[in-house]
């Protein structure tokens, strides 16, 4: 019977499966038939090819959902099935019967699925599924995906996806060590795709700059491209160096060059105590002249007078 069925044209085969899904006594009966047809008789590959070629529609989504939630203990052609699952997209979750969700989630983890795009869930089951995908890192590192995952994992804290996109590092530290670990595992991608477009705090910026494996270009991009200010560079190394007007400047110089330092006498004294770039320092002081004109430095007995006068005068 099955051999005869699968010798038919693709349209006829899918039509038969659709009719059976609607006419059999209950969902469990159809699932038993599906398992017998696809796994015991090894027609899974044939069905995959048909579904991959089929235009989007209810029968394609429904059969794909059934396949991905009823995989056998020993999965045949895992790579092909993983690609099939990824191409089906995360929105297939919305079409799952609640009884299928746990097995579906178990199977996509077994396959090592990585969804390119997540959707914003609305129902409790959808939120649970996206939360699972977030904890297991089964998604591509993009700002919208991380925003969606963090929003689900921080459920009950009145955070929108946009809120989570704005503070991905800070909120991951609070709500999800799994998301934080995933971002740390790909520091350059995290910085370019997620962190640079964010509105993170200065504390978060300093933490990210110390990430193991973050490239020099990633560190320079953060200081040049993000809007933040810190009052100290005590935890920031002087490297990497970069080019400015044809000369090399230190990482500390770059902070002052881009106004990433809160103007104060303390921060200025600390800067003047190191091998600073005179041009960068002069431009910084000029931009914040009102701050220095309106206040006087607190000079103690051990204050570096020679540094002050050499640097400023």
Short mmCIF file of N, CA and C in Angstrom, two decimals, residues 98-257:
data_model
loop_
_atom_site.label_atom_id
_atom_site.label_comp_id
_atom_site.label_asym_id
_atom_site.label_seq_id
_atom_site.Cartn_x
_atom_site.Cartn_y
_atom_site.Cartn_z
N UNK A 98 -0.30 21.33 21.56
CA UNK A 98 0.39 21.43 22.86
C UNK A 98 1.07 20.13 23.28
N UNK A 99 0.48 18.98 22.87
CA UNK A 99 1.07 17.69 23.24
C UNK A 99 2.35 17.39 22.46
N UNK A 100 2.59 18.14 21.38
CA UNK A 100 3.77 17.91 20.56
C UNK A 100 4.98 18.74 20.99
N UNK A 101 4.75 19.76 21.79
CA UNK A 101 5.78 20.76 22.03
C UNK A 101 7.03 20.16 22.68
N UNK A 102 6.85 19.38 23.73
CA UNK A 102 8.03 18.84 24.43
C UNK A 102 8.87 17.95 23.52
N UNK A 103 8.24 17.08 22.76
CA UNK A 103 9.00 16.21 21.86
C UNK A 103 9.64 17.01 20.74
N UNK A 104 8.94 18.02 20.26
CA UNK A 104 9.51 18.89 19.22
C UNK A 104 10.77 19.58 19.72
N UNK A 105 10.70 20.15 20.91
CA UNK A 105 11.84 20.87 21.47
C UNK A 105 13.01 19.92 21.72
N UNK A 106 12.71 18.73 22.21
CA UNK A 106 13.76 17.73 22.42
C UNK A 106 14.44 17.39 21.10
N UNK A 107 13.65 17.26 20.05
CA UNK A 107 14.20 16.87 18.75
C UNK A 107 15.04 17.96 18.10
N UNK A 108 14.61 19.22 18.20
CA UNK A 108 15.43 20.27 17.58
C UNK A 108 16.75 20.44 18.33
N UNK A 109 16.73 20.15 19.64
CA UNK A 109 17.99 20.18 20.38
C UNK A 109 18.89 19.03 19.93
N UNK A 110 18.31 17.85 19.74
CA UNK A 110 19.09 16.69 19.27
C UNK A 110 19.70 16.97 17.90
N UNK A 111 18.96 17.67 17.06
CA UNK A 111 19.44 17.97 15.71
C UNK A 111 20.46 19.10 15.69
N UNK A 112 20.52 19.89 16.76
CA UNK A 112 21.42 21.04 16.79
C UNK A 112 20.95 22.17 15.89
N UNK A 113 19.64 22.38 15.87
CA UNK A 113 19.04 23.41 15.02
C UNK A 113 19.53 24.80 15.43
N UNK A 114 19.69 25.67 14.45
CA UNK A 114 20.03 27.08 14.72
C UNK A 114 19.11 27.95 13.87
N UNK A 115 18.08 28.51 14.49
CA UNK A 115 17.11 29.30 13.75
C UNK A 115 17.68 30.67 13.38
N UNK A 116 17.54 31.01 12.11
CA UNK A 116 18.01 32.31 11.63
C UNK A 116 17.18 33.44 12.21
N UNK A 117 15.88 33.20 12.30
CA UNK A 117 14.96 34.26 12.74
C UNK A 117 13.94 33.70 13.72
N UNK A 118 13.82 34.32 14.86
CA UNK A 118 12.79 33.94 15.83
C UNK A 118 11.59 34.88 15.67
N UNK A 119 10.44 34.42 16.12
CA UNK A 119 9.25 35.26 16.07
C UNK A 119 8.90 35.68 17.50
N UNK A 120 8.13 36.75 17.61
CA UNK A 120 7.71 37.23 18.92
C UNK A 120 6.51 36.39 19.37
N UNK A 121 6.68 35.58 20.41
CA UNK A 121 5.59 34.68 20.84
C UNK A 121 4.49 35.43 21.58
N UNK A 122 3.29 34.86 21.50
CA UNK A 122 2.14 35.47 22.16
C UNK A 122 1.52 34.55 23.21
N UNK A 123 1.45 33.26 22.91
CA UNK A 123 0.80 32.32 23.85
C UNK A 123 1.82 31.79 24.86
N UNK A 124 1.31 31.21 25.92
CA UNK A 124 2.19 30.62 26.94
C UNK A 124 3.06 29.51 26.35
N UNK A 125 2.48 28.68 25.48
CA UNK A 125 3.25 27.59 24.86
C UNK A 125 4.35 28.14 23.96
N UNK A 126 4.04 29.19 23.22
CA UNK A 126 5.05 29.80 22.35
C UNK A 126 6.18 30.41 23.17
N UNK A 127 5.83 31.07 24.27
CA UNK A 127 6.84 31.67 25.15
C UNK A 127 7.73 30.58 25.76
N UNK A 128 7.11 29.49 26.15
CA UNK A 128 7.88 28.38 26.72
C UNK A 128 8.85 27.81 25.68
N UNK A 129 8.39 27.69 24.45
CA UNK A 129 9.23 27.14 23.39
C UNK A 129 10.40 28.07 23.06
N UNK A 130 10.13 29.36 22.92
CA UNK A 130 11.20 30.31 22.61
C UNK A 130 12.17 30.41 23.78
N UNK A 131 11.68 30.30 25.00
CA UNK A 131 12.56 30.31 26.17
C UNK A 131 13.51 29.11 26.13
N UNK A 132 12.98 27.95 25.75
CA UNK A 132 13.82 26.75 25.61
C UNK A 132 14.89 26.96 24.55
N UNK A 133 14.49 27.49 23.40
CA UNK A 133 15.43 27.78 22.31
C UNK A 133 16.51 28.74 22.80
N UNK A 134 16.11 29.72 23.62
CA UNK A 134 17.07 30.67 24.16
C UNK A 134 18.05 30.03 25.11
N UNK A 135 17.57 29.19 26.02
CA UNK A 135 18.45 28.54 27.00
C UNK A 135 19.42 27.58 26.33
N UNK A 136 18.99 26.96 25.23
CA UNK A 136 19.82 25.97 24.54
C UNK A 136 20.64 26.57 23.40
N UNK A 137 20.54 27.89 23.19
CA UNK A 137 21.31 28.59 22.14
C UNK A 137 21.04 28.01 20.76
N UNK A 138 19.77 27.79 20.45
CA UNK A 138 19.38 27.22 19.16
C UNK A 138 18.93 28.32 18.19
N UNK A 139 19.62 29.43 18.19
CA UNK A 139 19.25 30.58 17.37
C UNK A 139 20.49 31.34 16.95
N UNK A 140 20.36 32.10 15.88
CA UNK A 140 21.46 32.92 15.38
C UNK A 140 21.60 34.16 16.25
N UNK A 141 22.85 34.57 16.48
CA UNK A 141 23.10 35.76 17.30
C UNK A 141 22.83 37.03 16.50
N UNK A 142 21.63 37.56 16.66
CA UNK A 142 21.27 38.85 16.08
C UNK A 142 20.60 39.68 17.16
N UNK A 143 20.53 40.97 16.96
CA UNK A 143 19.97 41.82 18.01
C UNK A 143 18.49 41.52 18.25
N UNK A 144 17.73 41.25 17.17
CA UNK A 144 16.31 40.97 17.36
C UNK A 144 16.10 39.62 18.03
N UNK A 145 16.89 38.60 17.64
CA UNK A 145 16.74 37.29 18.27
C UNK A 145 17.07 37.34 19.76
N UNK A 146 18.16 38.01 20.11
CA UNK A 146 18.53 38.13 21.52
C UNK A 146 17.47 38.92 22.28
N UNK A 147 16.94 39.96 21.65
CA UNK A 147 15.88 40.74 22.29
C UNK A 147 14.65 39.89 22.58
N UNK A 148 14.26 39.04 21.62
CA UNK A 148 13.10 38.18 21.80
C UNK A 148 13.34 37.15 22.90
N UNK A 149 14.52 36.52 22.86
CA UNK A 149 14.85 35.50 23.86
C UNK A 149 14.87 36.08 25.26
N UNK A 150 15.55 37.21 25.43
CA UNK A 150 15.63 37.83 26.76
C UNK A 150 14.26 38.28 27.25
N UNK A 151 13.43 38.75 26.35
CA UNK A 151 12.07 39.17 26.72
C UNK A 151 11.30 37.98 27.28
N UNK A 152 11.47 36.82 26.66
CA UNK A 152 10.78 35.61 27.14
C UNK A 152 11.36 35.14 28.47
N UNK A 153 12.67 35.13 28.58
CA UNK A 153 13.31 34.63 29.79
C UNK A 153 13.13 35.57 30.98
N UNK A 154 12.84 36.83 30.68
CA UNK A 154 12.59 37.80 31.75
C UNK A 154 11.11 38.06 31.91
N UNK A 155 10.29 37.09 31.51
CA UNK A 155 8.85 37.25 31.58
C UNK A 155 8.43 37.60 33.01
N UNK A 156 7.52 38.56 33.10
CA UNK A 156 7.05 38.99 34.41
C UNK A 156 7.76 40.23 34.91
N UNK A 157 8.78 40.68 34.15
CA UNK A 157 9.52 41.87 34.56
C UNK A 157 9.16 43.09 33.71
N UNK A 158 8.07 42.96 32.94
CA UNK A 158 7.53 44.09 32.18
C UNK A 158 8.58 44.69 31.24
N UNK A 159 9.28 43.83 30.51
CA UNK A 159 10.29 44.27 29.54
C UNK A 159 9.81 43.96 28.13
N UNK A 160 9.97 44.92 27.23
CA UNK A 160 9.63 44.70 25.83
C UNK A 160 10.85 44.16 25.09
N UNK A 161 10.63 43.69 23.88
CA UNK A 161 11.75 43.24 23.05
C UNK A 161 12.74 44.39 22.84
N UNK A 162 12.19 45.59 22.63
CA UNK A 162 13.05 46.76 22.41
C UNK A 162 13.89 47.08 23.65
N UNK A 163 13.30 46.91 24.83
CA UNK A 163 14.05 47.12 26.07
C UNK A 163 15.24 46.17 26.12
N UNK A 164 15.00 44.93 25.73
CA UNK A 164 16.05 43.90 25.79
C UNK A 164 17.10 44.11 24.72
N UNK A 165 16.71 44.65 23.58
CA UNK A 165 17.69 44.99 22.55
C UNK A 165 18.57 46.16 23.00
N UNK A 166 18.00 47.05 23.78
CA UNK A 166 18.74 48.22 24.24
C UNK A 166 19.78 47.87 25.30
N UNK A 167 19.50 46.82 26.12
CA UNK A 167 20.43 46.47 27.20
C UNK A 167 20.68 44.95 27.24
N UNK A 168 21.20 44.39 26.17
CA UNK A 168 21.34 42.93 26.10
C UNK A 168 22.30 42.36 27.13
N UNK A 169 23.43 43.03 27.35
CA UNK A 169 24.43 42.51 28.29
C UNK A 169 23.92 42.59 29.73
N UNK A 170 23.42 43.75 30.10
CA UNK A 170 22.94 43.96 31.47
C UNK A 170 21.81 43.00 31.81
N UNK A 171 20.84 42.84 30.90
CA UNK A 171 19.69 41.99 31.18
C UNK A 171 20.05 40.51 31.13
N UNK A 172 21.01 40.14 30.29
CA UNK A 172 21.47 38.74 30.28
C UNK A 172 22.17 38.41 31.59
N UNK A 173 22.94 39.37 32.12
CA UNK A 173 23.58 39.15 33.42
C UNK A 173 22.54 38.90 34.52
N UNK A 174 21.41 39.58 34.42
CA UNK A 174 20.38 39.47 35.45
C UNK A 174 19.49 38.24 35.25
N UNK A 175 19.09 37.99 34.01
CA UNK A 175 18.03 37.02 33.76
C UNK A 175 18.47 35.71 33.09
N UNK A 176 19.63 35.68 32.44
CA UNK A 176 19.95 34.46 31.70
C UNK A 176 21.45 34.23 31.55
N UNK A 177 22.03 33.40 32.41
CA UNK A 177 23.44 33.04 32.24
C UNK A 177 23.68 32.29 30.93
N UNK A 178 22.66 31.61 30.41
CA UNK A 178 22.81 30.88 29.14
C UNK A 178 23.01 31.85 27.98
N UNK A 179 22.20 32.89 27.92
CA UNK A 179 22.35 33.90 26.87
C UNK A 179 23.68 34.62 27.02
N UNK A 180 24.06 34.94 28.25
CA UNK A 180 25.33 35.61 28.50
C UNK A 180 26.50 34.74 28.02
N UNK A 181 26.45 33.46 28.33
CA UNK A 181 27.51 32.54 27.91
C UNK A 181 27.58 32.44 26.39
N UNK A 182 26.42 32.41 25.73
CA UNK A 182 26.37 32.34 24.27
C UNK A 182 27.00 33.59 23.66
N UNK A 183 26.69 34.74 24.19
CA UNK A 183 27.27 35.99 23.66
C UNK A 183 28.78 36.02 23.88
N UNK A 184 29.22 35.54 25.04
CA UNK A 184 30.66 35.51 25.33
C UNK A 184 31.41 34.55 24.40
N UNK A 185 30.72 33.52 23.94
CA UNK A 185 31.38 32.51 23.11
C UNK A 185 31.70 33.02 21.71
N UNK A 186 31.01 34.07 21.28
CA UNK A 186 31.27 34.67 19.96
C UNK A 186 31.40 36.18 20.14
N UNK A 187 32.49 36.63 20.78
CA UNK A 187 32.58 38.04 21.18
C UNK A 187 32.52 39.04 20.02
N UNK A 188 33.21 38.76 18.93
CA UNK A 188 33.20 39.72 17.83
C UNK A 188 31.83 39.82 17.17
N UNK A 189 31.20 38.68 16.98
CA UNK A 189 29.86 38.70 16.39
C UNK A 189 28.88 39.38 17.33
N UNK A 190 28.98 39.07 18.60
CA UNK A 190 28.11 39.71 19.58
C UNK A 190 28.27 41.23 19.54
N UNK A 191 29.50 41.70 19.51
CA UNK A 191 29.75 43.14 19.50
C UNK A 191 29.19 43.78 18.23
N UNK A 192 29.48 43.21 17.08
CA UNK A 192 29.08 43.84 15.82
C UNK A 192 27.57 43.78 15.59
N UNK A 193 26.94 42.64 15.95
CA UNK A 193 25.53 42.45 15.64
C UNK A 193 24.59 42.94 16.73
N UNK A 194 25.03 42.89 17.97
CA UNK A 194 24.11 43.10 19.09
C UNK A 194 24.50 44.28 19.97
N UNK A 195 25.78 44.35 20.33
CA UNK A 195 26.20 45.35 21.31
C UNK A 195 26.31 46.75 20.72
N UNK A 196 26.89 46.88 19.55
CA UNK A 196 27.06 48.21 18.96
C UNK A 196 25.73 48.95 18.74
N UNK A 197 24.66 48.26 18.31
CA UNK A 197 23.39 48.99 18.14
C UNK A 197 22.66 49.27 19.46
N UNK A 198 23.17 48.75 20.57
CA UNK A 198 22.46 48.88 21.84
C UNK A 198 22.72 50.24 22.51
N UNK A 199 22.06 50.43 23.64
CA UNK A 199 22.24 51.67 24.43
C UNK A 199 22.73 51.29 25.82
N UNK A 200 23.74 50.45 25.88
CA UNK A 200 24.21 49.89 27.14
C UNK A 200 24.90 50.93 28.03
N UNK A 201 25.02 50.57 29.29
CA UNK A 201 25.64 51.43 30.29
C UNK A 201 27.16 51.39 30.15
N UNK A 202 27.82 52.34 30.78
CA UNK A 202 29.29 52.37 30.78
C UNK A 202 29.86 51.13 31.46
N UNK A 203 29.23 50.68 32.53
CA UNK A 203 29.70 49.47 33.22
C UNK A 203 29.66 48.27 32.29
N UNK A 204 28.59 48.15 31.51
CA UNK A 204 28.48 47.05 30.56
C UNK A 204 29.55 47.15 29.49
N UNK A 205 29.80 48.36 29.02
CA UNK A 205 30.83 48.56 28.00
C UNK A 205 32.19 48.10 28.51
N UNK A 206 32.55 48.50 29.72
CA UNK A 206 33.84 48.11 30.28
C UNK A 206 33.94 46.60 30.45
N UNK A 207 32.84 45.96 30.81
CA UNK A 207 32.84 44.50 30.93
C UNK A 207 33.06 43.84 29.58
N UNK A 208 32.38 44.33 28.56
CA UNK A 208 32.51 43.76 27.22
C UNK A 208 33.91 43.97 26.66
N UNK A 209 34.49 45.12 26.93
CA UNK A 209 35.85 45.39 26.43
C UNK A 209 36.88 44.43 27.02
N UNK A 210 36.54 43.81 28.14
CA UNK A 210 37.48 42.87 28.76
C UNK A 210 37.19 41.42 28.35
N UNK A 211 36.26 41.21 27.42
CA UNK A 211 35.92 39.86 26.99
C UNK A 211 37.11 39.14 26.38
N UNK A 212 37.32 37.92 26.81
CA UNK A 212 38.39 37.11 26.23
C UNK A 212 38.04 36.79 24.78
N UNK A 213 38.98 37.02 23.90
CA UNK A 213 38.76 36.71 22.49
C UNK A 213 38.23 37.86 21.66
N UNK A 214 37.86 38.97 22.30
CA UNK A 214 37.39 40.12 21.52
C UNK A 214 38.58 40.74 20.79
N UNK A 215 38.43 40.92 19.49
CA UNK A 215 39.53 41.43 18.67
C UNK A 215 39.78 42.91 18.93
N UNK A 216 40.95 43.36 18.54
CA UNK A 216 41.27 44.79 18.66
C UNK A 216 40.29 45.64 17.87
N UNK A 217 39.92 45.17 16.68
CA UNK A 217 38.98 45.95 15.86
C UNK A 217 37.62 46.05 16.55
N UNK A 218 37.22 44.99 17.27
CA UNK A 218 35.98 45.03 18.02
C UNK A 218 36.04 46.04 19.15
N UNK A 219 37.15 46.07 19.87
CA UNK A 219 37.32 47.02 20.97
C UNK A 219 37.30 48.46 20.46
N UNK A 220 38.01 48.70 19.37
CA UNK A 220 38.05 50.05 18.82
C UNK A 220 36.67 50.49 18.33
N UNK A 221 35.92 49.56 17.74
CA UNK A 221 34.57 49.88 17.24
C UNK A 221 33.65 50.28 18.38
N UNK A 222 33.78 49.63 19.53
CA UNK A 222 32.93 49.97 20.69
C UNK A 222 33.18 51.40 21.14
N UNK A 223 34.43 51.77 21.29
CA UNK A 223 34.75 53.11 21.79
C UNK A 223 34.39 54.18 20.75
N UNK A 224 34.61 53.87 19.49
CA UNK A 224 34.29 54.85 18.45
C UNK A 224 32.79 54.99 18.21
N UNK A 225 32.07 53.88 18.32
CA UNK A 225 30.69 53.89 17.85
C UNK A 225 29.61 53.96 18.90
N UNK A 226 29.92 53.67 20.16
CA UNK A 226 28.87 53.68 21.18
C UNK A 226 28.89 54.97 21.99
N UNK A 227 27.74 55.32 22.55
CA UNK A 227 27.63 56.57 23.31
C UNK A 227 27.56 56.24 24.80
N UNK A 228 28.64 56.48 25.48
CA UNK A 228 28.73 56.22 26.92
C UNK A 228 29.84 57.09 27.48
N UNK A 229 29.87 57.20 28.79
CA UNK A 229 30.98 57.89 29.46
C UNK A 229 31.29 57.18 30.76
N UNK A 230 32.57 57.02 31.04
CA UNK A 230 33.02 56.44 32.28
C UNK A 230 33.89 57.46 33.01
N UNK A 231 34.04 57.31 34.31
CA UNK A 231 34.85 58.29 35.05
C UNK A 231 36.25 57.79 35.34
N UNK A 232 36.56 56.56 34.92
CA UNK A 232 37.90 56.04 35.16
C UNK A 232 38.28 55.01 34.10
N UNK A 233 39.57 54.96 33.82
CA UNK A 233 40.12 53.96 32.89
C UNK A 233 41.04 52.99 33.63
N UNK A 234 40.86 52.90 34.94
CA UNK A 234 41.77 52.08 35.75
C UNK A 234 41.76 50.60 35.35
N UNK A 235 40.62 50.13 34.80
CA UNK A 235 40.55 48.72 34.40
C UNK A 235 40.76 48.51 32.91
N UNK A 236 41.08 49.60 32.20
CA UNK A 236 41.22 49.53 30.74
C UNK A 236 42.69 49.60 30.36
N UNK A 237 43.18 48.64 29.58
CA UNK A 237 44.59 48.68 29.15
C UNK A 237 44.83 49.81 28.14
N UNK A 238 46.08 50.14 27.93
CA UNK A 238 46.41 51.23 27.00
C UNK A 238 46.42 50.76 25.56
N UNK A 239 46.35 49.48 25.35
CA UNK A 239 46.26 48.93 24.00
C UNK A 239 44.86 48.39 23.76
N UNK A 240 44.41 48.32 22.51
CA UNK A 240 45.17 48.47 21.26
C UNK A 240 45.38 49.93 20.86
N UNK A 241 46.39 50.14 20.07
CA UNK A 241 46.66 51.46 19.51
C UNK A 241 45.85 51.62 18.23
N UNK A 242 45.67 52.86 17.83
CA UNK A 242 44.95 53.14 16.59
C UNK A 242 45.56 54.37 15.94
N UNK A 243 45.12 54.68 14.74
CA UNK A 243 45.67 55.82 13.99
C UNK A 243 44.76 57.03 14.14
N UNK A 244 45.38 58.20 14.35
CA UNK A 244 44.63 59.45 14.42
C UNK A 244 45.47 60.55 13.80
N UNK A 245 44.98 61.09 12.70
CA UNK A 245 45.69 62.15 11.98
C UNK A 245 47.13 61.75 11.66
N UNK A 246 47.31 60.49 11.26
CA UNK A 246 48.62 60.05 10.83
C UNK A 246 49.57 59.65 11.94
N UNK A 247 49.10 59.59 13.18
CA UNK A 247 49.97 59.18 14.28
C UNK A 247 49.25 58.12 15.13
N UNK A 248 50.02 57.34 15.82
CA UNK A 248 49.46 56.29 16.66
C UNK A 248 49.06 56.85 18.02
N UNK A 249 47.87 56.49 18.45
CA UNK A 249 47.41 56.91 19.78
C UNK A 249 47.01 55.66 20.57
N UNK A 250 47.08 55.75 21.88
CA UNK A 250 46.75 54.61 22.74
C UNK A 250 45.24 54.44 22.86
N UNK A 251 44.84 53.33 23.47
CA UNK A 251 43.42 53.08 23.71
C UNK A 251 42.85 54.13 24.65
N UNK A 252 43.64 54.56 25.64
CA UNK A 252 43.19 55.62 26.54
C UNK A 252 43.00 56.93 25.78
N UNK A 253 43.93 57.23 24.88
CA UNK A 253 43.79 58.43 24.04
C UNK A 253 42.46 58.39 23.28
N UNK A 254 42.12 57.19 22.80
CA UNK A 254 40.89 57.05 22.00
C UNK A 254 39.66 57.38 22.84
N UNK A 255 39.65 56.99 24.11
CA UNK A 255 38.54 57.33 24.99
C UNK A 255 38.38 58.84 25.10
N UNK A 256 39.49 59.55 25.28
CA UNK A 256 39.43 61.01 25.38
C UNK A 256 39.10 61.63 24.04
N UNK A 257 39.59 61.06 22.97
CA UNK A 257 39.33 61.57 21.63
C UNK A 257 37.83 61.56 21.34
#
